[in-house]
């Protein structure tokens, strides 16, 4: 079994974890500014999740390599694919973390970098507007091809730099990306067709400068409010009240009293967004909690999930724990479950309360 620790709310992978764990979406995909939920969720589940699943599969293969006897082409192939998959995972996480509004509010399109980062951009590019012009033009220049537009902090060059990347594994040595804009066609084709420039303008209107600013502070060695900024809005702040998608997968393989009871909570307005659920889950309306709570088991852990693991499951878990249940919110919800390749069944809403 993989040695996994509890999911960290920060932008960092928990130390000593053998499996590279999925990062939850921090943006609310249904409330973005001109980027559709269909596009963002497909990108997160299929492209980011695909890279993550590939990376973990490659790492498992690498762990079994007999290094003194392995062929050169096998070593080259696996190490090349490991690098490509790892860079894809990391850049996608920076990309998704860099988008979205605050809490329940969609991005305004008018936010500016926080003071520290704004001063650094002025120092290194002349002004925030000059940085933006260079970064946007660099991203648009990748139209018709693929790659990443990256804003990174370079300790060696002593400055922030916009750098071009032709693929996932193309980076400035030693630099720390703090903003990455995905210019692969899968990042925009569903919404924009071949209009890559329109996608760049729209993505720039969805930047979450608080989180980009926090990444900059971490890159230059300053403290940042990681726990708050890199935790999904409304998710329980206590680690013991959360369970990662990977931990849940392991727990569901148990065949004893510690196997979690699965509780699917969904707002009535979100029901049209749902098509599937975890096998064996029971679906309820959060507002009807007093009517269904007594039916939950008190002798088993309860894993509670919603679509993305924001306040719908977070609020339910808070209330269940207040009532003495061993409830945990699934980090990233069923969307993160999809990203790690978790199996689902068609949605069964027969237990859902019509009149909460
Ligand atoms: Fe992508």
mmCIF file of C-alpha atoms and ligand atoms in Angstrom:
data_model
loop_
_atom_site.group_PDB
_atom_site.id
_atom_site.type_symbol
_atom_site.label_atom_id
_atom_site.label_comp_id
_atom_site.label_asym_id
_atom_site.label_seq_id
_atom_site.Cartn_x
_atom_site.Cartn_y
_atom_site.Cartn_z
ATOM 1 C CA UNK A 1 0.000 0.000 0.000
ATOM 2 C CA UNK A 2 1.226 3.462 -0.697
ATOM 3 C CA UNK A 3 2.514 5.377 2.268
ATOM 4 C CA UNK A 4 0.112 8.292 2.067
ATOM 5 C CA UNK A 5 -0.273 11.007 4.619
ATOM 6 C CA UNK A 6 -3.342 13.113 5.176
ATOM 7 C CA UNK A 7 -3.888 15.604 2.382
ATOM 8 C CA UNK A 8 -2.074 18.855 2.851
ATOM 9 C CA UNK A 9 -4.051 22.024 2.226
ATOM 10 C CA UNK A 10 -0.904 23.699 0.957
ATOM 11 C CA UNK A 11 0.508 23.868 -2.541
ATOM 12 C CA UNK A 12 3.061 21.225 -1.567
ATOM 13 C CA UNK A 13 2.991 17.467 -1.802
ATOM 14 C CA UNK A 14 3.010 15.835 1.660
ATOM 15 C CA UNK A 15 6.555 14.661 2.417
ATOM 16 C CA UNK A 16 7.357 10.956 2.059
ATOM 17 C CA UNK A 17 4.194 10.155 0.123
ATOM 18 C CA UNK A 18 4.891 7.517 -2.508
ATOM 19 C CA UNK A 19 1.816 8.343 -4.536
ATOM 20 C CA UNK A 20 1.651 11.797 -6.063
ATOM 21 C CA UNK A 21 -1.727 12.907 -4.747
ATOM 22 C CA UNK A 22 -4.375 14.804 -6.670
ATOM 23 C CA UNK A 23 -4.757 18.498 -5.912
ATOM 24 C CA UNK A 24 -8.354 19.707 -5.633
ATOM 25 C CA UNK A 25 -9.744 22.422 -7.856
ATOM 26 C CA UNK A 26 -9.646 25.739 -6.001
ATOM 27 C CA UNK A 27 -11.616 27.567 -8.681
ATOM 28 C CA UNK A 28 -15.388 27.167 -8.883
ATOM 29 C CA UNK A 29 -15.760 25.800 -12.415
ATOM 30 C CA UNK A 30 -19.416 26.796 -12.772
ATOM 31 C CA UNK A 31 -18.742 30.430 -11.905
ATOM 32 C CA UNK A 32 -15.840 31.468 -14.041
ATOM 33 C CA UNK A 33 -15.691 34.482 -16.219
ATOM 34 C CA UNK A 34 -16.153 33.260 -19.798
ATOM 35 C CA UNK A 35 -14.507 29.839 -19.298
ATOM 36 C CA UNK A 36 -17.103 27.067 -19.221
ATOM 37 C CA UNK A 37 -17.465 24.398 -16.555
ATOM 38 C CA UNK A 38 -17.412 21.773 -19.300
ATOM 39 C CA UNK A 39 -14.035 22.999 -20.533
ATOM 40 C CA UNK A 40 -12.432 23.351 -17.095
ATOM 41 C CA UNK A 41 -13.675 20.056 -15.660
ATOM 42 C CA UNK A 42 -12.771 18.125 -18.808
ATOM 43 C CA UNK A 43 -9.300 19.672 -18.699
ATOM 44 C CA UNK A 44 -8.863 18.930 -14.984
ATOM 45 C CA UNK A 45 -10.157 15.351 -15.088
ATOM 46 C CA UNK A 46 -8.804 14.181 -18.430
ATOM 47 C CA UNK A 47 -5.582 16.113 -18.974
ATOM 48 C CA UNK A 48 -4.399 16.927 -15.451
ATOM 49 C CA UNK A 49 -5.839 13.696 -14.044
ATOM 50 C CA UNK A 50 -4.439 11.773 -17.002
ATOM 51 C CA UNK A 51 -0.931 13.129 -16.351
ATOM 52 C CA UNK A 52 -1.256 12.314 -12.646
ATOM 53 C CA UNK A 53 -2.373 8.738 -13.308
ATOM 54 C CA UNK A 54 0.398 8.324 -15.874
ATOM 55 C CA UNK A 55 3.004 9.708 -13.449
ATOM 56 C CA UNK A 56 1.990 7.321 -10.691
ATOM 57 C CA UNK A 57 1.992 4.375 -13.105
ATOM 58 C CA UNK A 58 5.485 5.332 -14.330
ATOM 59 C CA UNK A 59 6.727 5.671 -10.747
ATOM 60 C CA UNK A 60 5.389 2.209 -9.964
ATOM 61 C CA UNK A 61 7.278 0.828 -12.983
ATOM 62 C CA UNK A 62 10.442 2.684 -11.964
ATOM 63 C CA UNK A 63 10.259 1.193 -8.473
ATOM 64 C CA UNK A 64 10.514 -2.270 -10.038
ATOM 65 C CA UNK A 65 13.422 -1.529 -12.405
ATOM 66 C CA UNK A 66 16.539 -3.645 -11.936
ATOM 67 C CA UNK A 67 18.914 -0.725 -12.600
ATOM 68 C CA UNK A 68 22.193 -2.587 -13.210
ATOM 69 C CA UNK A 69 20.488 -4.899 -15.713
ATOM 70 C CA UNK A 70 17.898 -2.625 -17.314
ATOM 71 C CA UNK A 71 18.395 -1.705 -20.957
ATOM 72 C CA UNK A 72 19.364 1.831 -21.882
ATOM 73 C CA UNK A 73 16.219 2.290 -23.971
ATOM 74 C CA UNK A 74 14.036 1.192 -21.052
ATOM 75 C CA UNK A 75 15.744 3.609 -18.650
ATOM 76 C CA UNK A 76 15.631 6.454 -21.175
ATOM 77 C CA UNK A 77 11.986 5.819 -21.988
ATOM 78 C CA UNK A 78 10.779 5.643 -18.399
ATOM 79 C CA UNK A 79 12.831 8.610 -17.156
ATOM 80 C CA UNK A 80 11.772 10.758 -20.121
ATOM 81 C CA UNK A 81 8.105 9.927 -19.578
ATOM 82 C CA UNK A 82 8.447 10.511 -15.819
ATOM 83 C CA UNK A 83 9.842 13.996 -16.419
ATOM 84 C CA UNK A 84 7.136 14.889 -18.942
ATOM 85 C CA UNK A 85 4.305 13.599 -16.728
ATOM 86 C CA UNK A 86 5.665 15.238 -13.554
ATOM 87 C CA UNK A 87 6.065 18.606 -15.261
ATOM 88 C CA UNK A 88 2.582 18.307 -16.729
ATOM 89 C CA UNK A 89 1.124 17.610 -13.275
ATOM 90 C CA UNK A 90 2.961 20.499 -11.619
ATOM 91 C CA UNK A 91 2.252 23.067 -14.339
ATOM 92 C CA UNK A 92 -1.444 22.079 -14.493
ATOM 93 C CA UNK A 93 -1.722 22.530 -10.713
ATOM 94 C CA UNK A 94 -0.155 25.998 -10.939
ATOM 95 C CA UNK A 95 -2.496 26.799 -13.849
ATOM 96 C CA UNK A 96 -5.701 25.768 -12.064
ATOM 97 C CA UNK A 97 -4.602 27.329 -8.748
ATOM 98 C CA UNK A 98 -3.941 30.600 -10.574
ATOM 99 C CA UNK A 99 -7.543 30.909 -11.776
ATOM 100 C CA UNK A 100 -10.767 31.667 -9.920
ATOM 101 C CA UNK A 101 -12.481 34.148 -7.693
ATOM 102 C CA UNK A 102 -12.581 34.527 -3.947
ATOM 103 C CA UNK A 103 -14.795 32.171 -1.999
ATOM 104 C CA UNK A 104 -18.214 32.203 -3.579
ATOM 105 C CA UNK A 105 -17.491 35.195 -5.802
ATOM 106 C CA UNK A 106 -16.579 34.765 -9.472
ATOM 107 C CA UNK A 107 -13.449 36.514 -10.740
ATOM 108 C CA UNK A 108 -14.050 40.196 -11.387
ATOM 109 C CA UNK A 109 -11.588 40.533 -14.249
ATOM 110 C CA UNK A 110 -10.325 43.732 -12.655
ATOM 111 C CA UNK A 111 -8.110 42.452 -9.880
ATOM 112 C CA UNK A 112 -4.465 43.455 -9.665
ATOM 113 C CA UNK A 113 -1.430 41.745 -8.124
ATOM 114 C CA UNK A 114 -0.894 42.232 -4.379
ATOM 115 C CA UNK A 115 1.621 44.918 -3.416
ATOM 116 C CA UNK A 116 4.749 42.765 -3.081
ATOM 117 C CA UNK A 117 4.265 41.061 -6.436
ATOM 118 C CA UNK A 118 3.149 44.314 -8.111
ATOM 119 C CA UNK A 119 6.382 46.006 -6.981
ATOM 120 C CA UNK A 120 8.432 43.071 -8.286
ATOM 121 C CA UNK A 121 6.657 43.210 -11.657
ATOM 122 C CA UNK A 122 7.280 46.972 -11.835
ATOM 123 C CA UNK A 123 10.942 46.429 -10.936
ATOM 124 C CA UNK A 124 11.481 43.708 -13.538
ATOM 125 C CA UNK A 125 9.169 44.774 -16.391
ATOM 126 C CA UNK A 126 8.688 48.515 -15.876
ATOM 127 C CA UNK A 127 5.031 48.215 -14.879
ATOM 128 C CA UNK A 128 2.324 45.638 -14.295
ATOM 129 C CA UNK A 129 0.799 46.669 -17.640
ATOM 130 C CA UNK A 130 4.125 46.088 -19.420
ATOM 131 C CA UNK A 131 4.428 42.650 -17.801
ATOM 132 C CA UNK A 132 0.867 41.819 -18.834
ATOM 133 C CA UNK A 133 1.501 42.931 -22.443
ATOM 134 C CA UNK A 134 4.625 40.754 -22.707
ATOM 135 C CA UNK A 135 3.052 37.722 -21.015
ATOM 136 C CA UNK A 136 -0.122 37.859 -23.127
ATOM 137 C CA UNK A 137 1.808 38.335 -26.372
ATOM 138 C CA UNK A 138 4.102 35.438 -25.482
ATOM 139 C CA UNK A 139 1.084 33.186 -24.811
ATOM 140 C CA UNK A 140 -0.661 34.261 -28.017
ATOM 141 C CA UNK A 141 2.514 33.517 -29.972
ATOM 142 C CA UNK A 142 1.993 29.852 -29.032
ATOM 143 C CA UNK A 143 -1.341 29.806 -30.900
ATOM 144 C CA UNK A 144 -1.474 27.023 -33.423
ATOM 145 C CA UNK A 145 1.182 25.103 -31.542
ATOM 146 C CA UNK A 146 1.242 24.087 -27.915
ATOM 147 C CA UNK A 147 3.135 24.714 -24.727
ATOM 148 C CA UNK A 148 3.034 26.988 -21.710
ATOM 149 C CA UNK A 149 3.456 30.675 -20.984
ATOM 150 C CA UNK A 150 5.153 30.896 -17.597
ATOM 151 C CA UNK A 151 5.937 33.669 -15.128
ATOM 152 C CA UNK A 152 8.759 32.423 -12.932
ATOM 153 C CA UNK A 153 11.097 33.653 -10.233
ATOM 154 C CA UNK A 154 14.768 33.042 -11.103
ATOM 155 C CA UNK A 155 17.145 33.180 -8.165
ATOM 156 C CA UNK A 156 20.151 33.133 -10.576
ATOM 157 C CA UNK A 157 18.886 36.010 -12.703
ATOM 158 C CA UNK A 158 17.586 37.811 -9.626
ATOM 159 C CA UNK A 159 14.258 38.660 -11.203
ATOM 160 C CA UNK A 160 10.878 37.538 -12.387
ATOM 161 C CA UNK A 161 10.913 36.355 -15.964
ATOM 162 C CA UNK A 162 8.302 35.470 -18.563
ATOM 163 C CA UNK A 163 9.454 32.340 -20.234
ATOM 164 C CA UNK A 164 8.172 30.381 -23.158
ATOM 165 C CA UNK A 165 7.887 26.578 -22.971
ATOM 166 C CA UNK A 166 7.321 24.429 -26.030
ATOM 167 C CA UNK A 167 6.170 21.475 -23.935
ATOM 168 C CA UNK A 168 5.700 20.326 -20.334
ATOM 169 C CA UNK A 169 9.392 19.555 -19.840
ATOM 170 C CA UNK A 170 10.723 22.833 -21.201
ATOM 171 C CA UNK A 171 11.683 25.194 -18.399
ATOM 172 C CA UNK A 172 14.248 27.721 -17.195
ATOM 173 C CA UNK A 173 16.696 25.800 -15.006
ATOM 174 C CA UNK A 174 16.332 26.607 -11.334
ATOM 175 C CA UNK A 175 13.416 28.992 -11.829
ATOM 176 C CA UNK A 176 10.171 28.615 -9.846
ATOM 177 C CA UNK A 177 6.960 29.054 -11.858
ATOM 178 C CA UNK A 178 4.386 31.172 -10.065
ATOM 179 C CA UNK A 179 1.898 31.504 -12.938
ATOM 180 C CA UNK A 180 1.454 29.081 -15.831
ATOM 181 C CA UNK A 181 -0.934 29.505 -18.729
ATOM 182 C CA UNK A 182 -1.755 26.306 -20.598
ATOM 183 C CA UNK A 183 -1.489 26.829 -24.354
ATOM 184 C CA UNK A 184 -2.253 23.264 -25.410
ATOM 185 C CA UNK A 185 -5.342 23.162 -27.585
ATOM 186 C CA UNK A 186 -7.226 21.062 -25.004
ATOM 187 C CA UNK A 187 -7.137 24.096 -22.700
ATOM 188 C CA UNK A 188 -9.403 26.171 -24.931
ATOM 189 C CA UNK A 189 -10.750 24.335 -27.978
ATOM 190 C CA UNK A 190 -14.129 23.402 -26.429
ATOM 191 C CA UNK A 191 -14.954 27.074 -25.777
ATOM 192 C CA UNK A 192 -12.898 29.001 -28.284
ATOM 193 C CA UNK A 193 -12.258 26.698 -31.227
ATOM 194 C CA UNK A 194 -8.973 27.787 -32.767
ATOM 195 C CA UNK A 195 -9.205 31.324 -31.291
ATOM 196 C CA UNK A 196 -6.279 30.983 -28.919
ATOM 197 C CA UNK A 197 -5.854 34.749 -28.509
ATOM 198 C CA UNK A 198 -9.438 35.103 -27.236
ATOM 199 C CA UNK A 199 -8.739 32.333 -24.724
ATOM 200 C CA UNK A 200 -5.599 34.111 -23.483
ATOM 201 C CA UNK A 201 -7.558 37.342 -22.920
ATOM 202 C CA UNK A 202 -10.296 35.431 -21.073
ATOM 203 C CA UNK A 203 -7.847 33.499 -18.895
ATOM 204 C CA UNK A 204 -6.132 36.769 -17.939
ATOM 205 C CA UNK A 205 -9.528 38.049 -16.743
ATOM 206 C CA UNK A 206 -9.813 35.064 -14.390
ATOM 207 C CA UNK A 207 -6.512 35.288 -12.526
ATOM 208 C CA UNK A 208 -6.529 34.792 -8.772
ATOM 209 C CA UNK A 209 -3.801 37.229 -7.787
ATOM 210 C CA UNK A 210 -3.931 36.312 -4.117
ATOM 211 C CA UNK A 211 -2.770 32.781 -4.849
ATOM 212 C CA UNK A 212 -0.252 33.898 -7.508
ATOM 213 C CA UNK A 213 1.103 36.409 -4.968
ATOM 214 C CA UNK A 214 1.368 33.651 -2.358
ATOM 215 C CA UNK A 215 3.339 31.500 -4.791
ATOM 216 C CA UNK A 216 5.706 34.417 -5.355
ATOM 217 C CA UNK A 217 6.219 34.907 -1.621
ATOM 218 C CA UNK A 218 6.935 31.181 -1.212
ATOM 219 C CA UNK A 219 9.376 31.300 -4.162
ATOM 220 C CA UNK A 220 11.420 34.095 -2.589
ATOM 221 C CA UNK A 221 11.346 32.458 0.844
ATOM 222 C CA UNK A 222 8.713 34.554 2.545
ATOM 223 C CA UNK A 223 5.761 33.260 4.522
ATOM 224 C CA UNK A 224 2.381 32.959 2.826
ATOM 225 C CA UNK A 225 -1.047 32.051 4.178
ATOM 226 C CA UNK A 226 -0.872 28.642 2.498
ATOM 227 C CA UNK A 227 -3.382 26.856 4.705
ATOM 228 C CA UNK A 228 -6.044 29.390 3.878
ATOM 229 C CA UNK A 229 -5.229 30.132 0.242
ATOM 230 C CA UNK A 230 -4.680 26.605 -1.018
ATOM 231 C CA UNK A 231 -7.646 24.955 0.686
ATOM 232 C CA UNK A 232 -10.916 24.707 -1.280
ATOM 233 C CA UNK A 233 -13.402 27.326 -0.155
ATOM 234 C CA UNK A 234 -15.634 25.922 2.581
ATOM 235 C CA UNK A 235 -13.639 22.707 3.105
ATOM 236 C CA UNK A 236 -13.068 21.767 6.757
ATOM 237 C CA UNK A 237 -9.876 23.442 8.037
ATOM 238 C CA UNK A 238 -9.022 20.529 10.367
ATOM 239 C CA UNK A 239 -7.025 17.793 8.656
ATOM 240 C CA UNK A 240 -8.836 15.085 10.603
ATOM 241 C CA UNK A 241 -12.122 16.241 9.029
ATOM 242 C CA UNK A 242 -10.879 15.589 5.488
ATOM 243 C CA UNK A 243 -10.048 12.456 3.496
ATOM 244 C CA UNK A 244 -8.183 12.466 0.197
ATOM 245 C CA UNK A 245 -9.550 10.695 -2.860
ATOM 246 C CA UNK A 246 -6.591 8.298 -2.671
ATOM 247 C CA UNK A 247 -7.227 7.504 1.004
ATOM 248 C CA UNK A 248 -10.890 6.917 0.243
ATOM 249 C CA UNK A 249 -10.026 4.509 -2.557
ATOM 250 C CA UNK A 250 -7.868 2.487 -0.157
ATOM 251 C CA UNK A 251 -10.503 2.621 2.591
ATOM 252 C CA UNK A 252 -13.241 1.360 0.249
ATOM 253 C CA UNK A 253 -11.191 -1.765 -0.454
ATOM 254 C CA UNK A 254 -11.667 -2.780 3.174
ATOM 255 C CA UNK A 255 -14.291 -5.320 4.019
ATOM 256 C CA UNK A 256 -14.871 -4.483 7.664
ATOM 257 C CA UNK A 257 -16.496 -1.962 9.978
ATOM 258 C CA UNK A 258 -13.876 0.632 9.056
ATOM 259 C CA UNK A 259 -15.082 0.750 5.445
ATOM 260 C CA UNK A 260 -16.576 4.243 5.055
ATOM 261 C CA UNK A 261 -20.278 4.858 4.572
ATOM 262 C CA UNK A 262 -20.567 7.059 1.478
ATOM 263 C CA UNK A 263 -22.764 10.139 1.702
ATOM 264 C CA UNK A 264 -23.403 12.181 -1.467
ATOM 265 C CA UNK A 265 -24.683 15.680 -0.712
ATOM 266 C CA UNK A 266 -25.910 17.970 -3.471
ATOM 267 C CA UNK A 267 -27.770 21.264 -3.625
ATOM 268 C CA UNK A 268 -31.066 21.084 -5.574
ATOM 269 C CA UNK A 269 -29.717 23.652 -8.015
ATOM 270 C CA UNK A 270 -26.654 21.459 -8.678
ATOM 271 C CA UNK A 271 -28.593 18.271 -9.480
ATOM 272 C CA UNK A 272 -28.614 18.999 -13.241
ATOM 273 C CA UNK A 273 -24.796 19.055 -13.114
ATOM 274 C CA UNK A 274 -24.650 15.480 -11.865
ATOM 275 C CA UNK A 275 -24.644 12.277 -13.911
ATOM 276 C CA UNK A 276 -22.892 9.749 -11.692
ATOM 277 C CA UNK A 277 -21.985 8.836 -8.125
ATOM 278 C CA UNK A 278 -19.729 6.515 -6.144
ATOM 279 C CA UNK A 279 -21.039 2.954 -5.985
ATOM 280 C CA UNK A 280 -23.013 2.365 -2.800
ATOM 281 C CA UNK A 281 -23.389 6.058 -1.945
ATOM 282 C CA UNK A 282 -26.621 7.478 -0.546
ATOM 283 C CA UNK A 283 -27.674 10.863 -1.876
ATOM 284 C CA UNK A 284 -29.303 13.529 0.269
ATOM 285 C CA UNK A 285 -30.234 17.218 0.188
ATOM 286 C CA UNK A 286 -28.078 19.151 2.696
ATOM 287 C CA UNK A 287 -30.995 21.337 3.781
ATOM 288 C CA UNK A 288 -32.970 18.226 4.822
ATOM 289 C CA UNK A 289 -30.187 17.008 7.151
ATOM 290 C CA UNK A 290 -32.420 16.800 10.272
ATOM 291 C CA UNK A 291 -34.634 14.317 8.390
ATOM 292 C CA UNK A 292 -31.885 11.934 7.257
ATOM 293 C CA UNK A 293 -29.119 12.316 9.827
ATOM 294 C CA UNK A 294 -30.473 9.668 12.226
ATOM 295 C CA UNK A 295 -30.222 7.059 9.480
ATOM 296 C CA UNK A 296 -26.440 7.398 9.325
ATOM 297 C CA UNK A 297 -24.265 4.785 11.038
ATOM 298 C CA UNK A 298 -22.541 5.838 14.264
ATOM 299 C CA UNK A 299 -20.133 2.911 14.288
ATOM 300 C CA UNK A 300 -18.492 3.559 10.909
ATOM 301 C CA UNK A 301 -16.567 6.437 9.370
ATOM 302 C CA UNK A 302 -18.614 8.513 6.949
ATOM 303 C CA UNK A 303 -17.067 9.983 3.814
ATOM 304 C CA UNK A 304 -19.037 12.936 2.541
ATOM 305 C CA UNK A 305 -18.608 14.258 -0.952
ATOM 306 C CA UNK A 306 -20.140 16.874 -3.218
ATOM 307 C CA UNK A 307 -19.130 18.000 -6.704
ATOM 308 C CA UNK A 308 -15.805 19.711 -5.976
ATOM 309 C CA UNK A 309 -15.433 19.558 -2.177
ATOM 310 C CA UNK A 310 -16.328 23.151 -1.398
ATOM 311 C CA UNK A 311 -18.819 24.284 1.237
ATOM 312 C CA UNK A 312 -21.620 21.819 0.406
ATOM 313 C CA UNK A 313 -19.731 18.827 1.813
ATOM 314 C CA UNK A 314 -17.728 21.073 4.171
ATOM 315 C CA UNK A 315 -20.838 22.398 5.917
ATOM 316 C CA UNK A 316 -22.418 18.933 6.132
ATOM 317 C CA UNK A 317 -19.254 17.478 7.680
ATOM 318 C CA UNK A 318 -19.092 20.297 10.207
ATOM 319 C CA UNK A 319 -22.668 19.600 11.304
ATOM 320 C CA UNK A 320 -22.220 15.818 11.377
ATOM 321 C CA UNK A 321 -19.061 16.108 13.491
ATOM 322 C CA UNK A 322 -20.901 18.481 15.841
ATOM 323 C CA UNK A 323 -23.483 15.724 16.275
ATOM 324 C CA UNK A 324 -20.758 13.171 17.056
ATOM 325 C CA UNK A 325 -20.418 11.372 13.726
ATOM 326 C CA UNK A 326 -16.983 10.378 12.402
ATOM 327 C CA UNK A 327 -17.503 12.325 9.181
ATOM 328 C CA UNK A 328 -14.833 13.475 6.731
ATOM 329 C CA UNK A 329 -15.133 15.556 3.582
ATOM 330 C CA UNK A 330 -13.621 14.082 0.423
ATOM 331 C CA UNK A 331 -10.992 16.589 -0.727
ATOM 332 C CA UNK A 332 -11.894 17.816 -4.217
ATOM 333 C CA UNK A 333 -15.218 15.922 -4.233
ATOM 334 C CA UNK A 334 -16.289 13.568 -6.991
ATOM 335 C CA UNK A 335 -14.313 15.702 -9.460
ATOM 336 C CA UNK A 336 -11.026 14.754 -7.773
ATOM 337 C CA UNK A 337 -12.299 11.162 -7.593
ATOM 338 C CA UNK A 338 -12.763 11.248 -11.371
ATOM 339 C CA UNK A 339 -9.260 12.696 -11.791
ATOM 340 C CA UNK A 340 -7.604 9.757 -10.020
ATOM 341 C CA UNK A 341 -9.610 7.358 -12.191
ATOM 342 C CA UNK A 342 -12.063 6.304 -9.471
ATOM 343 C CA UNK A 343 -14.996 4.187 -10.658
ATOM 344 C CA UNK A 344 -18.539 5.515 -10.544
ATOM 345 C CA UNK A 345 -22.059 4.309 -11.321
ATOM 346 C CA UNK A 346 -24.997 6.189 -12.912
ATOM 347 C CA UNK A 347 -26.609 8.689 -10.537
ATOM 348 C CA UNK A 348 -29.333 7.269 -8.281
ATOM 349 C CA UNK A 349 -31.237 10.145 -6.695
ATOM 350 C CA UNK A 350 -34.119 7.993 -5.371
ATOM 351 C CA UNK A 351 -33.113 8.819 -1.747
ATOM 352 C CA UNK A 352 -32.910 12.564 -2.455
ATOM 353 C CA UNK A 353 -35.423 14.789 -0.649
ATOM 354 C CA UNK A 354 -37.656 16.655 -3.078
ATOM 355 C CA UNK A 355 -38.863 19.123 -0.465
ATOM 356 C CA UNK A 356 -35.905 19.910 1.820
HETATM 357 FE FE1 LIG B 1 -3.580 21.164 -20.120
#
